[in-house]
XYZ file of C-alpha atoms in Angstrom:
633
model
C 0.000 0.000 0.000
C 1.148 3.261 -0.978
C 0.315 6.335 1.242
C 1.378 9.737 -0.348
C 1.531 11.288 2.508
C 4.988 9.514 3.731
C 6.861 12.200 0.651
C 5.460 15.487 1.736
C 5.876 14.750 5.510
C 9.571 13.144 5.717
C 10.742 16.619 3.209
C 9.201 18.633 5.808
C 10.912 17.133 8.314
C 14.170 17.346 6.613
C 13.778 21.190 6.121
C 12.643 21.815 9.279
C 16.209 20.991 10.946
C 17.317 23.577 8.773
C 15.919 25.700 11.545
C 17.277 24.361 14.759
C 19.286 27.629 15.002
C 17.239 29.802 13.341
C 14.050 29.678 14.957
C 12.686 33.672 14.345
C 12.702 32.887 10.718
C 11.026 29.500 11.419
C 8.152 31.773 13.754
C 8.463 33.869 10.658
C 8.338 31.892 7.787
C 4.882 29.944 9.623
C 3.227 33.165 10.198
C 4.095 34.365 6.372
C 2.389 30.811 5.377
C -0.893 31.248 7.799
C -1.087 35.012 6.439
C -0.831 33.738 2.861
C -3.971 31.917 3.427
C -6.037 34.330 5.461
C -6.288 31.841 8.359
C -5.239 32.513 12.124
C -2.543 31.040 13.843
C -3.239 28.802 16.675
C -2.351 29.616 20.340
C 0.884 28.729 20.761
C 2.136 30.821 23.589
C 0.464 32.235 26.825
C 0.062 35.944 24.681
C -0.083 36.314 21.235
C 3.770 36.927 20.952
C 5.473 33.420 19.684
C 9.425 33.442 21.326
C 9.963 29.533 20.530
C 8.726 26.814 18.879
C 9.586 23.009 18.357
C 9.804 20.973 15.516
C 7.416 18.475 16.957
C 4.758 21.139 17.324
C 5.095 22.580 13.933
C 3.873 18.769 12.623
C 0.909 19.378 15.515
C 0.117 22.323 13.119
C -1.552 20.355 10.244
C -1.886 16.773 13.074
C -5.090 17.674 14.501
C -8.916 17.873 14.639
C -8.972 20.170 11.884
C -10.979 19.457 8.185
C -9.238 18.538 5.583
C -9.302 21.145 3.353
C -7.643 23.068 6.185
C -5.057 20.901 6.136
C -4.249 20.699 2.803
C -4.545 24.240 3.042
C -1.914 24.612 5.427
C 0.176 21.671 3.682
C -0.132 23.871 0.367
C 1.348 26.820 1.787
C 3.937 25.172 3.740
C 4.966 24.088 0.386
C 5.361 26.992 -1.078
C 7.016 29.134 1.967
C 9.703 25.828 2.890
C 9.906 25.141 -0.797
C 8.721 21.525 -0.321
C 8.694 19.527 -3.697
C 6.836 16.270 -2.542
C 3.095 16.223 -3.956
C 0.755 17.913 -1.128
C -1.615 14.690 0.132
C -5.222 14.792 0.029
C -5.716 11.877 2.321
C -4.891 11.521 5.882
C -6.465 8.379 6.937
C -4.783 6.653 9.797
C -2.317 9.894 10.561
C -2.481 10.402 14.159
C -3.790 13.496 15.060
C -3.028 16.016 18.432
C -6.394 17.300 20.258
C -6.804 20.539 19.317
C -6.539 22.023 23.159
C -3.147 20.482 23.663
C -1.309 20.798 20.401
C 1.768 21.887 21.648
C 4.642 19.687 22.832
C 5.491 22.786 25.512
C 4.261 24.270 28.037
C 3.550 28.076 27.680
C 6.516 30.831 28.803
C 5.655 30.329 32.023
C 5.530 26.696 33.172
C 8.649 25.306 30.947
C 11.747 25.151 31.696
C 14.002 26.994 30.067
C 15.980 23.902 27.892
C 12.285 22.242 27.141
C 12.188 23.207 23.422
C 16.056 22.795 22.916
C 15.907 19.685 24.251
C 13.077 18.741 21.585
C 14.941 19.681 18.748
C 17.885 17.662 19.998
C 15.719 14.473 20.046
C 14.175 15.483 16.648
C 17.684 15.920 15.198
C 19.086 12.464 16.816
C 15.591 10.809 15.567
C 16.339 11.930 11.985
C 19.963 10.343 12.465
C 18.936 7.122 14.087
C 16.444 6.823 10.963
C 19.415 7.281 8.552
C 22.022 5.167 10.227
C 20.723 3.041 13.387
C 23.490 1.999 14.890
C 24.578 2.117 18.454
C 26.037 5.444 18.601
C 22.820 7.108 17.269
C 20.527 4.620 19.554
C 22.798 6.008 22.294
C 22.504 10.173 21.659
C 18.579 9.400 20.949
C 17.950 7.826 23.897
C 19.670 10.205 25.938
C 17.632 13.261 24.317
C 13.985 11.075 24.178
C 14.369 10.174 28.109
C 15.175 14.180 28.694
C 12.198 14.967 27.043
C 10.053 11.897 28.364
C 9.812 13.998 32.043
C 9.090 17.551 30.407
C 5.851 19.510 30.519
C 3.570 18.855 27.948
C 4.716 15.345 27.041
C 2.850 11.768 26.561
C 2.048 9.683 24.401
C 2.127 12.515 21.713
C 5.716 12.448 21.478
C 5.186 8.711 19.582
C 3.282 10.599 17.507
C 6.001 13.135 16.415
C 8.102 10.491 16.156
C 6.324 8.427 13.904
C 5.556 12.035 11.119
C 8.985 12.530 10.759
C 9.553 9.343 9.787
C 7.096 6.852 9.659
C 8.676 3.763 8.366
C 11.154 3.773 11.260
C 9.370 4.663 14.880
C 5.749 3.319 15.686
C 3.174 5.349 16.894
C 1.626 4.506 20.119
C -1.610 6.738 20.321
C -4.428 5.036 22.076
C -5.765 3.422 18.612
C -2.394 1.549 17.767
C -2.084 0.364 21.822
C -5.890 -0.924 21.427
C -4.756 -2.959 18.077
C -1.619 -4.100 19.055
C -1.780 -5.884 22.394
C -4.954 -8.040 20.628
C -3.876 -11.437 19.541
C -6.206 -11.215 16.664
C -3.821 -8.532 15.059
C -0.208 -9.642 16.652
C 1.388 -12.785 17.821
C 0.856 -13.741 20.991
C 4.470 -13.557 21.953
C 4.592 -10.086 21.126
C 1.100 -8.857 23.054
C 2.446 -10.920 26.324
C 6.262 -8.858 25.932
C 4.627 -5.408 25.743
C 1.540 -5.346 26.939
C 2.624 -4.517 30.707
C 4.599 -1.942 29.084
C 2.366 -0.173 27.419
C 0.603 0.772 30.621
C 2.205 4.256 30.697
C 4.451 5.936 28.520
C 7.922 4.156 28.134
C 11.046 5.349 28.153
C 13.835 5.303 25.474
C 15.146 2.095 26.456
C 11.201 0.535 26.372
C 10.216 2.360 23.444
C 12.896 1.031 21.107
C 11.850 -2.843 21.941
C 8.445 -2.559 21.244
C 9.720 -0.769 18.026
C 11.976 -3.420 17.151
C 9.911 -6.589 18.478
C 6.767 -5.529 16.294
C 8.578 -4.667 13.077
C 9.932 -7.841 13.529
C 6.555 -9.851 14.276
C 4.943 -8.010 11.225
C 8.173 -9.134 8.747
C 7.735 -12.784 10.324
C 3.953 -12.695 10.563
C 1.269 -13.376 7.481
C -0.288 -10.176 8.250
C -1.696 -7.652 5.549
C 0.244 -5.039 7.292
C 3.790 -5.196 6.872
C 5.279 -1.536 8.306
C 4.277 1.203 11.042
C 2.128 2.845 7.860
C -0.061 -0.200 7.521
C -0.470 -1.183 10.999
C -1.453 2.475 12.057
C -3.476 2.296 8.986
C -5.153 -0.912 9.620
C -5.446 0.421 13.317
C -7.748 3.385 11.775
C -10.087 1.170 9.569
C -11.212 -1.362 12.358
C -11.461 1.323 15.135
C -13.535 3.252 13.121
C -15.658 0.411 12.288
C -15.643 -0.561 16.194
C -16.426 2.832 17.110
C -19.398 2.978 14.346
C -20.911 -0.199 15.964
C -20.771 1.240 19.180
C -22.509 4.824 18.107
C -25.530 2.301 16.466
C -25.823 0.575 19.455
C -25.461 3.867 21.545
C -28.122 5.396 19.764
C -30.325 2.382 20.316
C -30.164 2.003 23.889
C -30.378 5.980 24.725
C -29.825 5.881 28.179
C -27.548 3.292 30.327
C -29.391 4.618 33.764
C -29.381 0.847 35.871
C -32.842 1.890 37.327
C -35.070 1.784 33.806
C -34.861 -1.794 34.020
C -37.387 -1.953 36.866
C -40.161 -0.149 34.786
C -41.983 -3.229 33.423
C -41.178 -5.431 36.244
C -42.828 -2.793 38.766
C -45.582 -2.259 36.564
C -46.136 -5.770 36.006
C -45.835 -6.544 39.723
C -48.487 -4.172 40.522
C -50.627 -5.779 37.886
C -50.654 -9.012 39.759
C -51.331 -7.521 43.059
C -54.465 -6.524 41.736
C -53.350 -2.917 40.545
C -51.686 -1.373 44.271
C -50.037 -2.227 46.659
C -47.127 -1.931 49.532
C -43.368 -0.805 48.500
C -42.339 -4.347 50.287
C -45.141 -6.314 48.445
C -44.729 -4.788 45.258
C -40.327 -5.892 45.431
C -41.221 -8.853 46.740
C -43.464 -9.939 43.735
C -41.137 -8.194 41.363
C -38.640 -10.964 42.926
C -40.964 -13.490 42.488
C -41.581 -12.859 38.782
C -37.672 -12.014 37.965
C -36.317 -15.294 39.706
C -33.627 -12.706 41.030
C -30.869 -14.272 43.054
C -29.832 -13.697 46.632
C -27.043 -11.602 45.239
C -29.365 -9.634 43.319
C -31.814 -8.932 45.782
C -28.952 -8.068 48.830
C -26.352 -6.051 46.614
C -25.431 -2.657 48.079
C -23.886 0.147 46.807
C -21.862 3.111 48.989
C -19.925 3.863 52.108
C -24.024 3.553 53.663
C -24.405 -0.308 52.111
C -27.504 1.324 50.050
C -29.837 -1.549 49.021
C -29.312 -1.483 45.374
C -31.960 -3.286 44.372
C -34.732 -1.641 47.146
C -33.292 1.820 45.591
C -33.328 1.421 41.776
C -37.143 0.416 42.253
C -37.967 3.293 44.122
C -36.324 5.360 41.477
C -38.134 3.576 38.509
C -41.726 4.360 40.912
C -41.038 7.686 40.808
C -40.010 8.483 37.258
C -43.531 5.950 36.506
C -45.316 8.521 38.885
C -43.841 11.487 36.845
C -44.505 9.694 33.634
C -48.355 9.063 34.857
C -48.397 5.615 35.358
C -48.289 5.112 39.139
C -50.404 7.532 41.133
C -48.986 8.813 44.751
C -52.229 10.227 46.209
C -52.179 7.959 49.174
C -48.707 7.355 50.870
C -47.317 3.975 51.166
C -49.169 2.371 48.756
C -48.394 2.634 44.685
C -51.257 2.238 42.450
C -51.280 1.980 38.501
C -53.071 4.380 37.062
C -55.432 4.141 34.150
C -52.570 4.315 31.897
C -49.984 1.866 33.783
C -52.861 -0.669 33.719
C -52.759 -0.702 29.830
C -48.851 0.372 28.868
C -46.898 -2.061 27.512
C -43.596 -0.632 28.616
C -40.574 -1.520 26.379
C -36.941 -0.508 27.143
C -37.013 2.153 24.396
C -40.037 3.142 26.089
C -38.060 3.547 29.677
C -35.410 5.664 28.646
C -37.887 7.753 26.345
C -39.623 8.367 30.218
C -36.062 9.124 31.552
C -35.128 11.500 29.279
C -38.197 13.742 29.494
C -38.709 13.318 32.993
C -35.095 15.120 32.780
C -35.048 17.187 30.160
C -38.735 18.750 31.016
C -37.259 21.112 33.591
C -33.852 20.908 34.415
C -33.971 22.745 37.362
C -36.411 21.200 39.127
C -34.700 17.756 38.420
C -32.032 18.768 40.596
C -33.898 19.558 43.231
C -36.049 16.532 43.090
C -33.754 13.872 42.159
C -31.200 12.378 43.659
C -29.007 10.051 45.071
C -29.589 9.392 49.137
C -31.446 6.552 50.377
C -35.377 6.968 51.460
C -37.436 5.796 49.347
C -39.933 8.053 48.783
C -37.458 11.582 48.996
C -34.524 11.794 46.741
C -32.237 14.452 47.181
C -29.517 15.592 44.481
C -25.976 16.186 44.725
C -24.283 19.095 43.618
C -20.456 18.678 42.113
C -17.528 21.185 41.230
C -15.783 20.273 38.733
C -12.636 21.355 36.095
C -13.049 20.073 32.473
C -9.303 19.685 32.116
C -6.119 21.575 33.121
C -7.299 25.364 32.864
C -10.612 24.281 32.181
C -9.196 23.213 28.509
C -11.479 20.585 27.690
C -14.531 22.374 28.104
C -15.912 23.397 24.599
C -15.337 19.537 23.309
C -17.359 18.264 26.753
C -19.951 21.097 26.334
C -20.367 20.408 22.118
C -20.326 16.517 23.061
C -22.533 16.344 25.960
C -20.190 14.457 28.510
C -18.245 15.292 31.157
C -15.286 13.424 31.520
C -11.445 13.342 34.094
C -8.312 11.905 33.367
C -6.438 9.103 34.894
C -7.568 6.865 31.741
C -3.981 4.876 32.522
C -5.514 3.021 35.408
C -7.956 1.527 32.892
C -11.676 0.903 33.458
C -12.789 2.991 36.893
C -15.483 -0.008 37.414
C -13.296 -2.850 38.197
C -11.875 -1.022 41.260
C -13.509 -2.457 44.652
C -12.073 0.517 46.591
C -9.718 4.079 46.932
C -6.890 2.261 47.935
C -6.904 -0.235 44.712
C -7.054 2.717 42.515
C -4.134 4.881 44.276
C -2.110 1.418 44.049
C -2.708 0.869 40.390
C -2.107 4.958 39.739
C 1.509 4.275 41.557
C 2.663 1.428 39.246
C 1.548 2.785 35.592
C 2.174 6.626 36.201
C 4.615 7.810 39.225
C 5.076 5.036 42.091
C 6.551 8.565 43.754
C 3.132 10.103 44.588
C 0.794 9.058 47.133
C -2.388 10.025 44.368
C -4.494 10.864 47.469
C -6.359 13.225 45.712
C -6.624 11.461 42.744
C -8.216 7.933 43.795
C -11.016 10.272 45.856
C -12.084 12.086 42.621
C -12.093 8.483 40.186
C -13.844 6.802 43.033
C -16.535 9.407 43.284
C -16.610 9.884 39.201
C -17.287 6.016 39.025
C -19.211 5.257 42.229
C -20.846 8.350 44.337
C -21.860 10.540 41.901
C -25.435 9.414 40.414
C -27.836 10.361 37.838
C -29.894 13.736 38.450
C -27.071 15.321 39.719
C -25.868 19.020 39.141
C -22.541 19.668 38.090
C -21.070 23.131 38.901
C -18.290 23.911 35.489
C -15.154 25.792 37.051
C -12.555 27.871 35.377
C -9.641 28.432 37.519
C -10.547 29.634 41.352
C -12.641 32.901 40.330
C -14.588 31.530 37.585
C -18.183 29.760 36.850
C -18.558 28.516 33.259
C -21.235 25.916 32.803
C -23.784 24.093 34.217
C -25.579 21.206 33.757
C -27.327 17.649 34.506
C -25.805 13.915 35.136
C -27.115 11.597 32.120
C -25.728 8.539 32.710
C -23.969 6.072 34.496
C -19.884 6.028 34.918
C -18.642 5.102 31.583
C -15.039 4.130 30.358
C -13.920 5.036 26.721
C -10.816 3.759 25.717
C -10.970 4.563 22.047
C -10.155 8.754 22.983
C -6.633 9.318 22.175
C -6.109 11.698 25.268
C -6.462 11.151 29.109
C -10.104 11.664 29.304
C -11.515 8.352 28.570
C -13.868 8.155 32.213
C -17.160 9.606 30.979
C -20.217 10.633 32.295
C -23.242 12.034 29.975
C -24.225 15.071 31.048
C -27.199 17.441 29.698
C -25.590 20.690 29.988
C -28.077 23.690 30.780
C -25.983 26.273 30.446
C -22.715 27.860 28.786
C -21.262 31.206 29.970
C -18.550 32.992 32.263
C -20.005 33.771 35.748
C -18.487 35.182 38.930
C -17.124 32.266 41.323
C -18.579 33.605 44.678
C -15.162 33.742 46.407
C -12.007 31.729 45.951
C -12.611 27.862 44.266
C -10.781 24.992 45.882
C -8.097 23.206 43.155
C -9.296 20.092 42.439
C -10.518 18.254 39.703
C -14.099 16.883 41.457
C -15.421 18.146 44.437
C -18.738 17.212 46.601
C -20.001 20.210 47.419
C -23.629 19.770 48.835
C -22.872 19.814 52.405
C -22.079 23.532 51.466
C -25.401 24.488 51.419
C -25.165 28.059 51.571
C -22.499 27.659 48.615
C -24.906 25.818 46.779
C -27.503 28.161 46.794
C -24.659 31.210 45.886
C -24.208 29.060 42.775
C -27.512 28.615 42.272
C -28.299 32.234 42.585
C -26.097 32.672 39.493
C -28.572 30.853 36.896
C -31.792 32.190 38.286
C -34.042 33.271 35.179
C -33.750 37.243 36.419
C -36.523 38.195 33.904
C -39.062 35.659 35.697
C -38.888 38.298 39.138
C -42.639 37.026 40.191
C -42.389 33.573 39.109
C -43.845 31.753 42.081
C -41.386 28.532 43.184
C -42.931 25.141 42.744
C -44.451 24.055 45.497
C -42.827 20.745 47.449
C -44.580 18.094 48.544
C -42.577 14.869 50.980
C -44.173 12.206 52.262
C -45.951 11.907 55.395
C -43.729 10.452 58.434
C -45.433 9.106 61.820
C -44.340 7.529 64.879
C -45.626 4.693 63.370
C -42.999 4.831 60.698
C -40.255 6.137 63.372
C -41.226 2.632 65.035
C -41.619 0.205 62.298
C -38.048 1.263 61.334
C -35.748 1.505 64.322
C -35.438 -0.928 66.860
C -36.564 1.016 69.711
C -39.297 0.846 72.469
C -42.333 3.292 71.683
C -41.417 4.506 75.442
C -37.961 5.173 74.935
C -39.074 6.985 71.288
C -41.415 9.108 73.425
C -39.084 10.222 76.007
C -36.462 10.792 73.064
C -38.934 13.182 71.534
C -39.646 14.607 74.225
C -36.249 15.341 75.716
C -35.648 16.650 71.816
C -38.795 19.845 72.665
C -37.399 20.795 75.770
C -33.412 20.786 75.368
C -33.108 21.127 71.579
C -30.399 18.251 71.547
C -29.493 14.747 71.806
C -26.388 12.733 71.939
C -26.954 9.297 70.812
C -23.401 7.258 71.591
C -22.878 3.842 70.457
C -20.644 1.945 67.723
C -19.789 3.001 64.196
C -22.376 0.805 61.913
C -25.248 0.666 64.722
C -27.857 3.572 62.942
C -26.927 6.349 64.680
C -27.414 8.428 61.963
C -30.285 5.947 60.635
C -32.356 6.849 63.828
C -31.387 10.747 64.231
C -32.558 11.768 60.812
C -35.857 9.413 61.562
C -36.961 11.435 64.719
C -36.247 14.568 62.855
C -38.981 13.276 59.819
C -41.222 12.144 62.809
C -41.614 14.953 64.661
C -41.784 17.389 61.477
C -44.931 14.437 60.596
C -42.948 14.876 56.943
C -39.668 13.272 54.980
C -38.970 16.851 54.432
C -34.806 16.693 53.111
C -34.471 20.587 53.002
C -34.964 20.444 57.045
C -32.339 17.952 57.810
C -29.052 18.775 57.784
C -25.802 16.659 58.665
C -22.802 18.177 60.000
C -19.371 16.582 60.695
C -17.320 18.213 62.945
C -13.117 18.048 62.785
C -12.458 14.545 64.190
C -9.888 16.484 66.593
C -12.984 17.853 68.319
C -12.591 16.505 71.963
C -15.522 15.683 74.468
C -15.150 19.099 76.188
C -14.906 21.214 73.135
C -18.189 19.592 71.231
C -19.661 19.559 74.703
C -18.959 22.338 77.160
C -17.737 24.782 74.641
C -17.035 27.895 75.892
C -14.867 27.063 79.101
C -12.768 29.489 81.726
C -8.923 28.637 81.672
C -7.148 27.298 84.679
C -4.071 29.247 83.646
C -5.661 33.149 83.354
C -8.582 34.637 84.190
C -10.423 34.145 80.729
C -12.728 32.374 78.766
């Protein structure tokens, strides 16, 4: 197979070390070519001003998620500037491309060090020689110049990618699409997936990087493969995972909505069918067990650091979006009864996540008050998020255009196979930097993957000063491995709004942050996308379910004697202190009495605090205290 693209691209490379000394002309000569064709420059520096540029991130130029008539654009008056006799290509299937919001293999003026781009032409220049003459004197200078730049700003995987332009018969690429279609054994001997496969698990150094460059050219000369060269693996790589990728839009696009919960919607209704049309929470699970055959492991399965009844709580979510939907009808608490409607629907899946979505997308700001993720049955309560779309917020107008909100870390693999913080921080240590503790890092995949739950609100942060976006939780955690960056743990999110906004104070630095203890920051955040136009609109009103002694009773193991004198003890002194174990319901029974004596599940009146665990009998206590050393308080 002949690609034309090989010509025009290992020229351009040639020229380009022309430059290594003469870099203002270089910043001259692409500024003359972007000018000749009336199109704008990318941001290549922190201002406008350009003071350096690498070879590497010239290539980026016309290597990204641009069209490609811009790129032959580009290519065309590259030509003619550098004087570049190869034919221009038209076709660019299977090139690796940069994303467009980290095209350069620097970091701006002010976060690289001051060798970072002379060290890049040094490993361009000794890549150049070792494709000319590999030998061990050239292995030797390149892999002193490709570790140097291995630890620099700005540098992953992408640097394969240079590599591999500049000359692409002699250094493999190792983007996420060729590390996907390698380490199969469908594509490559099994020798060779079992020798690099552990390798591959962050980016290699020098000494790595040249044996999985040697041991594949070598298993695709020996193997009876179609692909005989980097060119027609990468190539190859391209057609099947686009085709993959294809097959998994169709089937995306059939199943809409990967929420756990819509499975329950014919079940439910079908169990209340055979109860006669109403009945109980516990009778209507029970004969949903009864017609699903679930297992023990089904029907006991928790989820979170409260051991959640998974299966107890994705019914009581599928009853409410049914009540929503018109199906079930709420009028009298604590028992569900099909209406009119759910005694005749047949409800299909396509028919569930039709439900979900316009339950959601009917008003997006009541969803996140009404929907959420803690665990009585009748109240849900949301969860509101801060969160960074990238390094300086650069990832934002991809997740905003695409609908998802996504975080890095994609080296640890699939966030779902994780059974705790500690596995994830472990994994983190051996495939990135076994010299940071990741603290910080497990907390935010963990809650990406596990915590955070569907009707949530997620709070888009720019920086500490700045609010840029706003919007919904879609979907369950999702892991992407076909993206070519760092971002491949996804969430769908329905994104209500796009904008720049005041942060009200100073934002903490982190990528993912729980914020809805903070309920006075909540509503400050809140406050910012209130419809001002709408000055008389009248709020919706609320309505909880109704909460007795009864239910206080039927729920916590306690005498209706001791509940009484609880209660009472509550009216007079305005606090309690309930000792006892961790795991015994503590904080079961306290938020109970609260709903009892309120006679509602009313969330918005309950509040948990946690004070500092240094807090000390006599400080929680007696407070306020006179000192035995001084006379003061």
């Amino acid at each position: 197979m002949q690609f034309e693209w090989i010509n025009f691209y290992s020229e351009f490379a040639t020229k380009l070390l022309e430059f290594k000394d003469n870099r203002a002309e270089l910043i001259s000569d692409i500024q003359s070519a972007y000018s000749a064709i009336n199109m704008k420059l990318p941001k290549l520096e922190s201002e406008d001003s350009i003071i350096d540029i690498d070879p590497f991130t010239v290539f980026g130029l016309f290597n990204k998620g641009i069209t490609n008539a811009n790129r032959i654009a580009i290519l065309e008056s590259f030509a003619t500037v550098f004087n570049i006799k190869s034919k221009v290509p038209d076709n660019f299937d299977g090139i690796p491309v940069l994303n467009n919001l980290k095209a350069t293999y620097y970091g701006f003026k002010d976060d690289r060090q001051a060798a970072d781009i002379d060290n890049l032409w040094r490993l361009y220049e000794s890549a150049i020689n070792l494709a000319e003459k590999d030998d061990a004197a050239n292995r030797e200078i390149f892999t002193k110049w490709y570790d140097t730049v291995h630890d620099q700003l700005g540098i992953r995987w992408n640097i394969t990618m240079g590599l591999y332009w500049i000359r692409p018969y002699e250094f493999i690429n190792l983007d996420s699409r060729n590390r996907w279609f390698i380490v199969d054994p469908d594509n490559m001997p099994v020798e060779f997936v079992n020798s690099v496969k552990k390798k591959l698990n962050k980016v290699p150094y020098a000494a790595e990087y040249l044996a999985i460059k040697d041991a594949c050219l070598h298993a695709l000369k020996d193997g009876n493969y179609e692909y005989k060269n980097y060119p027609e693996l990468s190539y190859r790589a391209w057609i099947v995972s686009e085709q993959v990728n294809q097959e998994k839009a169709e089937v995306k696009g059939k199943k809409s909505s990967k929420a756990a919960f819509l499975r329950w919607f014919a079940p439910l209704i079908q169990a209340l069918r055979d109860l006669g049309g109403s009945g109980t929470p516990a009778e209507a699970r029970a004969k949903i067990i009864e017609n699903e055959q679930l297992s023990e492991d089904e029907i006991n399965e928790t989820r979170g650091k409260n051991n959640v009844n998974k299966f107890e709580n994705e019914v009581a979510f599928a009853r409410n979006y049914l009540v929503n939907a018109g199906y079930i009808d709420k009028s009298v608490y604590g028992i569900w009864t099909l209406t009119e409607a759910g005694k005749s629907v047949d409800m299909t899946s396509e028919m569930a996540s039709d439900i979900f979505k316009n339950v959601l997308s009917s008003s997006p700001s009541k969803q996140g008050k009404n929907i959420a993720a803690l665990a009585d049955e009748e109240v849900h309560t949301v969860r509101y998020w801060l969160y960074a779309p990238g390094e300086g917020s650069c990832m934002w107008d991809e997740f905003y255009t695409s609908g998802i909100m996504a975080i890095g870390w994609g080296e640890i693999g699939d966030l779902s196979i994780f059974d705790s913080k500690d596995a994830m921080k472990i994994k983190m240590r051996e495939v990135i930097d076994e010299s940071l503790s990741y603290k910080n890092a497990a907390h935010a995949t963990w809650q990406f993957a596990n915590e955070m739950k569907i009707g949530d609100i997620v709070f888009v942060k720019k920086g500490m000063h700045q609010i840029i976006g706003r919007g919904v939780v879609m979907s369950d955690y999702e892991y992407d491995d076909t993206r070519d960056d760092e971002y491949k743990n996804i969430r769908q999110v329905d994104w209500t709004h796009n904008g720049e906004w005041p942060h009200p104070g100073q934002a903490v630095m982190k990528t993912l942050t729980d914020i809805t203890s903070y309920t006075d920051y909540v509503e400050k955040l809140n406050s910012l996308f209130e419809d001002e136009t709408e000055e008389d609109a009248e709020d919706v009103e609320k309505t909880y379910p109704s909460y007795t002694k009864e239910d206080f009773l039927s729920e916590v193991f306690m005498p209706e004697e001791e509940y009484e004198k609880l209660s009472g003890i509550l009216r007079i002194k305005k606090n309690i202190i309930l000792q006892g174990a961790p795991g015994v319901g503590k904080t079961f029974a306290a938020k109970r009495i609260a709903f009892s004596m309120m006679g509602v599940k009313d969330v918005e009146r309950v509040m948990m605090v946690q004070f500092h665990q240094s807090y000390s009998y006599e400080d929680f206590i007696m407070g306020f205290r006179p000192s035995t050393d001084d006379v003061r308080i």
